[in-house]
PDB file of C-alpha atoms in Angstrom:
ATOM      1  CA  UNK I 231     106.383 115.897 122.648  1.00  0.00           C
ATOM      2  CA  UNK I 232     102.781 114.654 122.024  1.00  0.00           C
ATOM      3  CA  UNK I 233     104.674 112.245 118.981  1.00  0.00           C
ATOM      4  CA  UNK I 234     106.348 110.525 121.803  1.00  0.00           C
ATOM      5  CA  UNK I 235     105.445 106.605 123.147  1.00  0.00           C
ATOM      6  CA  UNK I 236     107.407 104.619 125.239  1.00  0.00           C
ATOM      7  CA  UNK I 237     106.541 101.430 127.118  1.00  0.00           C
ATOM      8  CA  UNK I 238     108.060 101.020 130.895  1.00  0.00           C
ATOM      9  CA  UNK I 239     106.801  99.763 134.095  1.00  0.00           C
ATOM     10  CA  UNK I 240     107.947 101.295 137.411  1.00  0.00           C
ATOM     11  CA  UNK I 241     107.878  98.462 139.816  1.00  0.00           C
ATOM     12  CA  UNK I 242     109.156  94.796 139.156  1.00  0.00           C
ATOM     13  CA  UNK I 243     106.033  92.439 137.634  1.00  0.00           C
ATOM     14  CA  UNK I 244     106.155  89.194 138.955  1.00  0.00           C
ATOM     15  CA  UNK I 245     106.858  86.323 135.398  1.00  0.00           C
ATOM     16  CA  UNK I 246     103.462  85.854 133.427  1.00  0.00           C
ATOM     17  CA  UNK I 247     102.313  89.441 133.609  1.00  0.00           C
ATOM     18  CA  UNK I 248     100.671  90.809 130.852  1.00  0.00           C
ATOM     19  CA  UNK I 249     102.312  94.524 129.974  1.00  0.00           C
ATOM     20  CA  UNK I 250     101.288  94.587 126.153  1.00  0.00           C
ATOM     21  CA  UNK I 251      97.630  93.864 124.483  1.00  0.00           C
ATOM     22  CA  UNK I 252      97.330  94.435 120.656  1.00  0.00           C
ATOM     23  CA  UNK I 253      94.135  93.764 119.148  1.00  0.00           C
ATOM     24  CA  UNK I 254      94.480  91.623 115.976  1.00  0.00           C
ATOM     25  CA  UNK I 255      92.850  94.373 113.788  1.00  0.00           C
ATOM     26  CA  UNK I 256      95.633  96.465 114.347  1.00  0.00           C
ATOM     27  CA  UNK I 257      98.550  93.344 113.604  1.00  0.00           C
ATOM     28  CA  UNK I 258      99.651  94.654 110.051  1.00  0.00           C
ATOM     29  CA  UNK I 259     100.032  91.218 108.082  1.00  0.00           C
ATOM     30  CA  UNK I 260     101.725  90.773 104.549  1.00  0.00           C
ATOM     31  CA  UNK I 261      98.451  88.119 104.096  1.00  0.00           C
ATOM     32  CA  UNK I 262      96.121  90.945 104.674  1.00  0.00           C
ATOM     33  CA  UNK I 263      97.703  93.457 102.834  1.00  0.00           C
ATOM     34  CA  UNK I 264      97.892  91.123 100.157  1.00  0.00           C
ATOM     35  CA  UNK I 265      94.117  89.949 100.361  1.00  0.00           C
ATOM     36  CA  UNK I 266      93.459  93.818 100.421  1.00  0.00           C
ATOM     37  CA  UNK I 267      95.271  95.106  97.740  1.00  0.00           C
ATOM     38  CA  UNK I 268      95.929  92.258  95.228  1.00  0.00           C
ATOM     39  CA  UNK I 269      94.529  93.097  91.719  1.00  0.00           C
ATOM     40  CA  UNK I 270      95.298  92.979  88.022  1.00  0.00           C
ATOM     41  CA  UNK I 271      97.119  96.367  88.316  1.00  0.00           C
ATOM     42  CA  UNK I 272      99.434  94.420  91.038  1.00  0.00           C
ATOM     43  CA  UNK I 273      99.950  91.842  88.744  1.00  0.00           C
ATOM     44  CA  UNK I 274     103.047  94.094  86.913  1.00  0.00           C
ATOM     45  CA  UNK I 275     104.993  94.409  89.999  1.00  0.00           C
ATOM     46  CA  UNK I 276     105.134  91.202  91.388  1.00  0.00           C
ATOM     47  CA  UNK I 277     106.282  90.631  88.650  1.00  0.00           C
ATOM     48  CA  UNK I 278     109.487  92.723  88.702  1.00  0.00           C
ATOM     49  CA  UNK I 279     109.779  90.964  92.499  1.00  0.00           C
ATOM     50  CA  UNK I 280     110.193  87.755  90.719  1.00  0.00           C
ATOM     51  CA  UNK I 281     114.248  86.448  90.856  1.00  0.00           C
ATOM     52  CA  UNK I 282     115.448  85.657  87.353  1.00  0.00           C
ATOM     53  CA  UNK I 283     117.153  82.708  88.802  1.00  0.00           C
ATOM     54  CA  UNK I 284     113.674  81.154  89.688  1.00  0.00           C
ATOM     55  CA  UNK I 285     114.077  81.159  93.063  1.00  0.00           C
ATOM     56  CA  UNK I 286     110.351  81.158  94.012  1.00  0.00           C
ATOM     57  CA  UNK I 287     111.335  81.055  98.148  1.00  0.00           C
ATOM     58  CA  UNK I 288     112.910  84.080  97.455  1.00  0.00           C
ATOM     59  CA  UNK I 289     110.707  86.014  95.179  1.00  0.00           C
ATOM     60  CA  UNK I 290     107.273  85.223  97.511  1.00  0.00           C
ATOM     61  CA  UNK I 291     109.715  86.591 100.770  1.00  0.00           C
ATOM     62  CA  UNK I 292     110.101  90.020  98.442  1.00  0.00           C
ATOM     63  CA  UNK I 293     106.194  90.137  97.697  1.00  0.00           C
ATOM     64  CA  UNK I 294     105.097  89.706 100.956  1.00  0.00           C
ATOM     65  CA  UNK I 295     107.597  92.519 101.610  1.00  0.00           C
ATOM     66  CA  UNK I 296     106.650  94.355  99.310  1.00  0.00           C
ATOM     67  CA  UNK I 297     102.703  94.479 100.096  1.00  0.00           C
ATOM     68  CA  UNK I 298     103.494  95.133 103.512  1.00  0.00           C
ATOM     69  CA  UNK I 299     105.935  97.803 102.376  1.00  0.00           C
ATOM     70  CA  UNK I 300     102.745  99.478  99.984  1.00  0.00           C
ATOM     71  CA  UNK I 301     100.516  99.151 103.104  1.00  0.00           C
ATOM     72  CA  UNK I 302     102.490 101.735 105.510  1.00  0.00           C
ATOM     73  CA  UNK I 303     102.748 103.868 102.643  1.00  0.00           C
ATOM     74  CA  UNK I 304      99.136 103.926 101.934  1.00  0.00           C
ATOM     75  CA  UNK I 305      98.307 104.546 105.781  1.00  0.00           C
ATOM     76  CA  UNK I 306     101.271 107.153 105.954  1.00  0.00           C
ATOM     77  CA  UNK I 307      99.253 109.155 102.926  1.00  0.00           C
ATOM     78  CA  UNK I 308      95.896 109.168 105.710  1.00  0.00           C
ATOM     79  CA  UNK I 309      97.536 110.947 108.076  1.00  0.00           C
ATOM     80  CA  UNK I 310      95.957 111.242 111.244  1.00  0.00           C
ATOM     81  CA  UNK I 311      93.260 109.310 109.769  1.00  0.00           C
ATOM     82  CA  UNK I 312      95.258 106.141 110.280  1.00  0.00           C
ATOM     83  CA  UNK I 313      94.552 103.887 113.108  1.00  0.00           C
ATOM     84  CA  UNK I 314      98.243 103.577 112.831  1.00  0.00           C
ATOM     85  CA  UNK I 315      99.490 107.343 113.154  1.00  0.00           C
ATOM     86  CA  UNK I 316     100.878 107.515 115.937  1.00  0.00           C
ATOM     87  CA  UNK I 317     102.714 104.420 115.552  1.00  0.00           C
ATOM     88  CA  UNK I 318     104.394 105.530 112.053  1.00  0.00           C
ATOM     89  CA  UNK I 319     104.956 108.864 113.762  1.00  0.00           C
ATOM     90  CA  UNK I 320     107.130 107.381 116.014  1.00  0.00           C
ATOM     91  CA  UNK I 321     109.451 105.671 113.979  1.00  0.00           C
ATOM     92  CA  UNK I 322     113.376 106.229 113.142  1.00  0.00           C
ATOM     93  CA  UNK I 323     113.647 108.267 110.911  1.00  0.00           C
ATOM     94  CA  UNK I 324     117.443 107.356 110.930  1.00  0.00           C
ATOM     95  CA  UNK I 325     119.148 103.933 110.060  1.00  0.00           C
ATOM     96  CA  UNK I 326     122.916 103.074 109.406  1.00  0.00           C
ATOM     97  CA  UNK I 327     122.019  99.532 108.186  1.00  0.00           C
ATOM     98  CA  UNK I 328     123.094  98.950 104.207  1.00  0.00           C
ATOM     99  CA  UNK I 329     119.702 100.175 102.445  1.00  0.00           C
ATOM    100  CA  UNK I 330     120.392 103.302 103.738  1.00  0.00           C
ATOM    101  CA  UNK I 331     123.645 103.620 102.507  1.00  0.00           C
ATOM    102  CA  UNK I 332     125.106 106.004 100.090  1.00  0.00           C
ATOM    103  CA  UNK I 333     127.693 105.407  97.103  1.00  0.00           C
ATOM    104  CA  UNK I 334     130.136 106.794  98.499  1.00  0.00           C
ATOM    105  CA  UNK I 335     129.885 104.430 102.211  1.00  0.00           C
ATOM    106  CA  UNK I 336     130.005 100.978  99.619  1.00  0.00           C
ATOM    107  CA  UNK I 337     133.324 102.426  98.823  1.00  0.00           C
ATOM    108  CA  UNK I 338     134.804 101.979 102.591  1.00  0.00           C
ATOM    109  CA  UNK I 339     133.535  98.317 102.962  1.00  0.00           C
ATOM    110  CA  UNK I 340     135.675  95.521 102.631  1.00  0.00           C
ATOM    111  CA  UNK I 341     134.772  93.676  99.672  1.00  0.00           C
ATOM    112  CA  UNK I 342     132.804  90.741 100.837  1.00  0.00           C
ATOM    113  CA  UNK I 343     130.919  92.920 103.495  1.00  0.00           C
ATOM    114  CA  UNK I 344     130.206  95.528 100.401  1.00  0.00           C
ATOM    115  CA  UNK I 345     128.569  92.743  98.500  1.00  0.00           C
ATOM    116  CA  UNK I 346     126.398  91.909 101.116  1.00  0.00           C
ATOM    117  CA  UNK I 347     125.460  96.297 101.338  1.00  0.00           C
ATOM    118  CA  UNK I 348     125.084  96.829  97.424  1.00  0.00           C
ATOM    119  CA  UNK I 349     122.927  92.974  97.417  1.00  0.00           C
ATOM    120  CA  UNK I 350     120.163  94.747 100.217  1.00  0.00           C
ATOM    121  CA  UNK I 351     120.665  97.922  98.353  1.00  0.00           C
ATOM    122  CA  UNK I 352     118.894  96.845  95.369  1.00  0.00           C
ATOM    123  CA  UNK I 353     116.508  95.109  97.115  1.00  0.00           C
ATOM    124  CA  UNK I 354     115.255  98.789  98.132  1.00  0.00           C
ATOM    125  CA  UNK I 355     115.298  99.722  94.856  1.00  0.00           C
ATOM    126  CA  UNK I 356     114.104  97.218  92.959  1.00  0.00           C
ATOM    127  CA  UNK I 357     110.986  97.562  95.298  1.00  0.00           C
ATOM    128  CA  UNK I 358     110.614 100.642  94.844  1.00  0.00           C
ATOM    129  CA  UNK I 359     110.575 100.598  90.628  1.00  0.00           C
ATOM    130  CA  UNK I 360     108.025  98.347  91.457  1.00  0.00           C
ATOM    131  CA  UNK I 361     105.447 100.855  92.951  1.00  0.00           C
ATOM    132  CA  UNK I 362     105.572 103.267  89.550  1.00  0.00           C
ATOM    133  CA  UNK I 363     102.670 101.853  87.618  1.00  0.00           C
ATOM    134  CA  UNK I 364     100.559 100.827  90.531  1.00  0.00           C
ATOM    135  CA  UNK I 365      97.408 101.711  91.855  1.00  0.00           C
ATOM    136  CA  UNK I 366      95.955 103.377  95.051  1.00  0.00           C
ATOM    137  CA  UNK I 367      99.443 105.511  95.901  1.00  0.00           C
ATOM    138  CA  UNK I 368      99.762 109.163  94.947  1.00  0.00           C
ATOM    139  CA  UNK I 369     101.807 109.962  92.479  1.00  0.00           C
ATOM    140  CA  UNK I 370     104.139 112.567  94.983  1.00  0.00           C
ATOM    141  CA  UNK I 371     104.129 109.245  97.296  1.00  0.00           C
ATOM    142  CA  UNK I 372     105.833 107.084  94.144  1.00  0.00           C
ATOM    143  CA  UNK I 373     108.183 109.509  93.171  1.00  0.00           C
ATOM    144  CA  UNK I 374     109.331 109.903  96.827  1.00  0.00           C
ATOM    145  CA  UNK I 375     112.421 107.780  97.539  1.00  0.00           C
ATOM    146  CA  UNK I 376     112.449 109.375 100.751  1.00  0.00           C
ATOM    147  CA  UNK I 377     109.128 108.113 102.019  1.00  0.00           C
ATOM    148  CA  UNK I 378     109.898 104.623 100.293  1.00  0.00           C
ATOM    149  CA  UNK I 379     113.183 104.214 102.219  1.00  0.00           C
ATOM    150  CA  UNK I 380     110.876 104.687 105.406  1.00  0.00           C
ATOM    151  CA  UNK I 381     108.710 102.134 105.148  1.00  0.00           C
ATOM    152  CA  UNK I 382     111.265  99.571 103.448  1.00  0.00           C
ATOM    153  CA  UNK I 383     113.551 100.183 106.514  1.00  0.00           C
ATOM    154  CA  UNK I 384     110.008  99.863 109.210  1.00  0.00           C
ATOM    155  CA  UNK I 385     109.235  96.686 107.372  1.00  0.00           C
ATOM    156  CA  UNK I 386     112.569  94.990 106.944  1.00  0.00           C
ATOM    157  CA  UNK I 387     113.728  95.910 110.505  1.00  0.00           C
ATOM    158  CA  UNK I 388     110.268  94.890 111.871  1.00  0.00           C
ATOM    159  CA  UNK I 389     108.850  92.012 110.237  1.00  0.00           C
ATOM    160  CA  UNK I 390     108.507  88.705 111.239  1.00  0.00           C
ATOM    161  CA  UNK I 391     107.223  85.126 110.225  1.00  0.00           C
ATOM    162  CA  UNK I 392     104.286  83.696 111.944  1.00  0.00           C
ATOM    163  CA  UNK I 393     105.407  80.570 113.416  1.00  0.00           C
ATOM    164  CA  UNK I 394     101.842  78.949 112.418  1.00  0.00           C
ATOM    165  CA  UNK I 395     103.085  77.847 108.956  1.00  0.00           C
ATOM    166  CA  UNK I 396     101.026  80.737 107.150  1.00  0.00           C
ATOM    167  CA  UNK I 397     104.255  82.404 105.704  1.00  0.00           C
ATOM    168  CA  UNK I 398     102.597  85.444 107.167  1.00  0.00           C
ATOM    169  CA  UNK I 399     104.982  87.877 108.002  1.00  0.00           C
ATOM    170  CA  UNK I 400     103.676  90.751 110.654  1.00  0.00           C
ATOM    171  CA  UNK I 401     104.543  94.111 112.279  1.00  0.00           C
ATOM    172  CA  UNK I 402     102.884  94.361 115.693  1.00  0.00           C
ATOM    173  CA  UNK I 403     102.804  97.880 116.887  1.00  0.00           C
ATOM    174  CA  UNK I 404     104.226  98.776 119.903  1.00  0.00           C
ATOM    175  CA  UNK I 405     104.895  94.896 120.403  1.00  0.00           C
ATOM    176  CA  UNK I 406     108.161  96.001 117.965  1.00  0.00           C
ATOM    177  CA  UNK I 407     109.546  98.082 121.077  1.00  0.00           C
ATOM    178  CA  UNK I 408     110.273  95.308 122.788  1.00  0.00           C
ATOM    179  CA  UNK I 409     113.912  92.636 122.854  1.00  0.00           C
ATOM    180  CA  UNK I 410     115.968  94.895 120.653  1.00  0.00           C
ATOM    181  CA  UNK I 411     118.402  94.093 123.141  1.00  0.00           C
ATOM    182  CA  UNK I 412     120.840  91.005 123.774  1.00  0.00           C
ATOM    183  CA  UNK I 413     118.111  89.767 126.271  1.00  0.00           C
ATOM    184  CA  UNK I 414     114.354  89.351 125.781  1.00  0.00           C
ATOM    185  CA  UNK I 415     112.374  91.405 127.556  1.00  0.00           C
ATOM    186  CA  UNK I 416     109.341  89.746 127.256  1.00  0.00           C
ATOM    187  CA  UNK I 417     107.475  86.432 125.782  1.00  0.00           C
ATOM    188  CA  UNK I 418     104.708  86.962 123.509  1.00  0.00           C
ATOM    189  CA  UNK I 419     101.967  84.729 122.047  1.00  0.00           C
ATOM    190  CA  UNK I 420      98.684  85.110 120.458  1.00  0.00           C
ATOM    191  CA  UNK I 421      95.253  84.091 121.611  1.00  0.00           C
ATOM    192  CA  UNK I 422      92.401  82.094 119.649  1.00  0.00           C
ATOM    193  CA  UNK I 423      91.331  85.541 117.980  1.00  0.00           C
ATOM    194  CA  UNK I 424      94.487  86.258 116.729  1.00  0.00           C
ATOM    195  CA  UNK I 425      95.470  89.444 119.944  1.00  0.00           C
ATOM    196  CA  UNK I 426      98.640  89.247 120.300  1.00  0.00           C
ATOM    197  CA  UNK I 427     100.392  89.620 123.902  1.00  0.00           C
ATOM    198  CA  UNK I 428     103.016  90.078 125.589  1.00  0.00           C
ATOM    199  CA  UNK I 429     104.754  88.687 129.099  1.00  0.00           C
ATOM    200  CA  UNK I 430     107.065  89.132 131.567  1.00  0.00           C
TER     201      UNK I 430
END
């Protein structure tokens, strides 16, 4: 199908080979989303993000989260307009991890292990309560817990820190295809202008 991408090579590559250039433009960054979209109208549902307990560690991980969350869901409303299209058309659509569990499933889990389920449960939706009185999304795009779920499970499945200190966390596309298994696949590192790439 056109909506298909993979990323293979058909003859060994000796170690140091590039296979994988993304342009830093195209990185999507919890610090840019947040230095894109951070106004007043924001100001409401970061605070819902905040922990009670005053856990401010925690509460900046779920707002850098969340912003990168509210990005994918603003380019998923473009369309094809979206540098990013085919990238977000490519995604599971499927996931068996805890936020994408039902009632009934927290039910079967031991109890510790359901704790854990129902504690990343509400994460999902205490994100997504968080998007109602916002700006910039269509209204069909708040009420949709469907499309939500999506880009809560692309980001939290995705994301990673920076290891430069920034906090940033970052979603490289296509660069995500790679070590999902026990193994890496490939080394990675970023050059002066932020590119990323990745190695044999």
């Amino acid at each position: 199908a056109d909506s298909d991408y993979e990323a293979m090579t058909t003859e060994d590559l000796p170690s140091g080979s590039s296979v994988l250039y993304v342009p830093q433009y195209l990185i999507l960054s919890s610090n840019a989303a947040m230095a894109e979209l951070r106004c007043e109208e924001m100001y409401e549902a970061e605070q819902r993000l905040i922990y009670e307990e005053g856990d401010e560690e925690k509460s900046n991980d779920m707002i850098r989260h969340y912003y990168l969350i509210y990005k994918i869901l603003l380019e998923y409303e473009k369309g094809q307009e979206s540098p990013w299209y085919a990238w977000l058309n490519s995604m599971p659509r499927y996931y068996s991890n805890a936020a994408s569990m039902t009632s009934f499933c927290f039910t079967c889990l031991p109890a510790l292990m359901r704790k854990l389920a129902m504690e990343e449960r509400s994460i999902l939706k205490k994100n997504h309560l968080a998007i109602m009185n916002t700006p910039y999304l269509s209204d069909e795009t708040k009420r949709s817990a469907a499309l939500w779920t999506f880009a809560h499970q692309i980001v939290y499945t995705r994301a990673f820190e920076a290891d430069d200190g920034s906090g940033d966390l970052r979603i490289v596309p296509m660069g995500d295809y790679f070590n999902h298994g026990t193994e890496a696949d490939v080394s990675f590192a970023y050059d002066e202008e932020g590119n990323y790439w990745a190695q044999t």
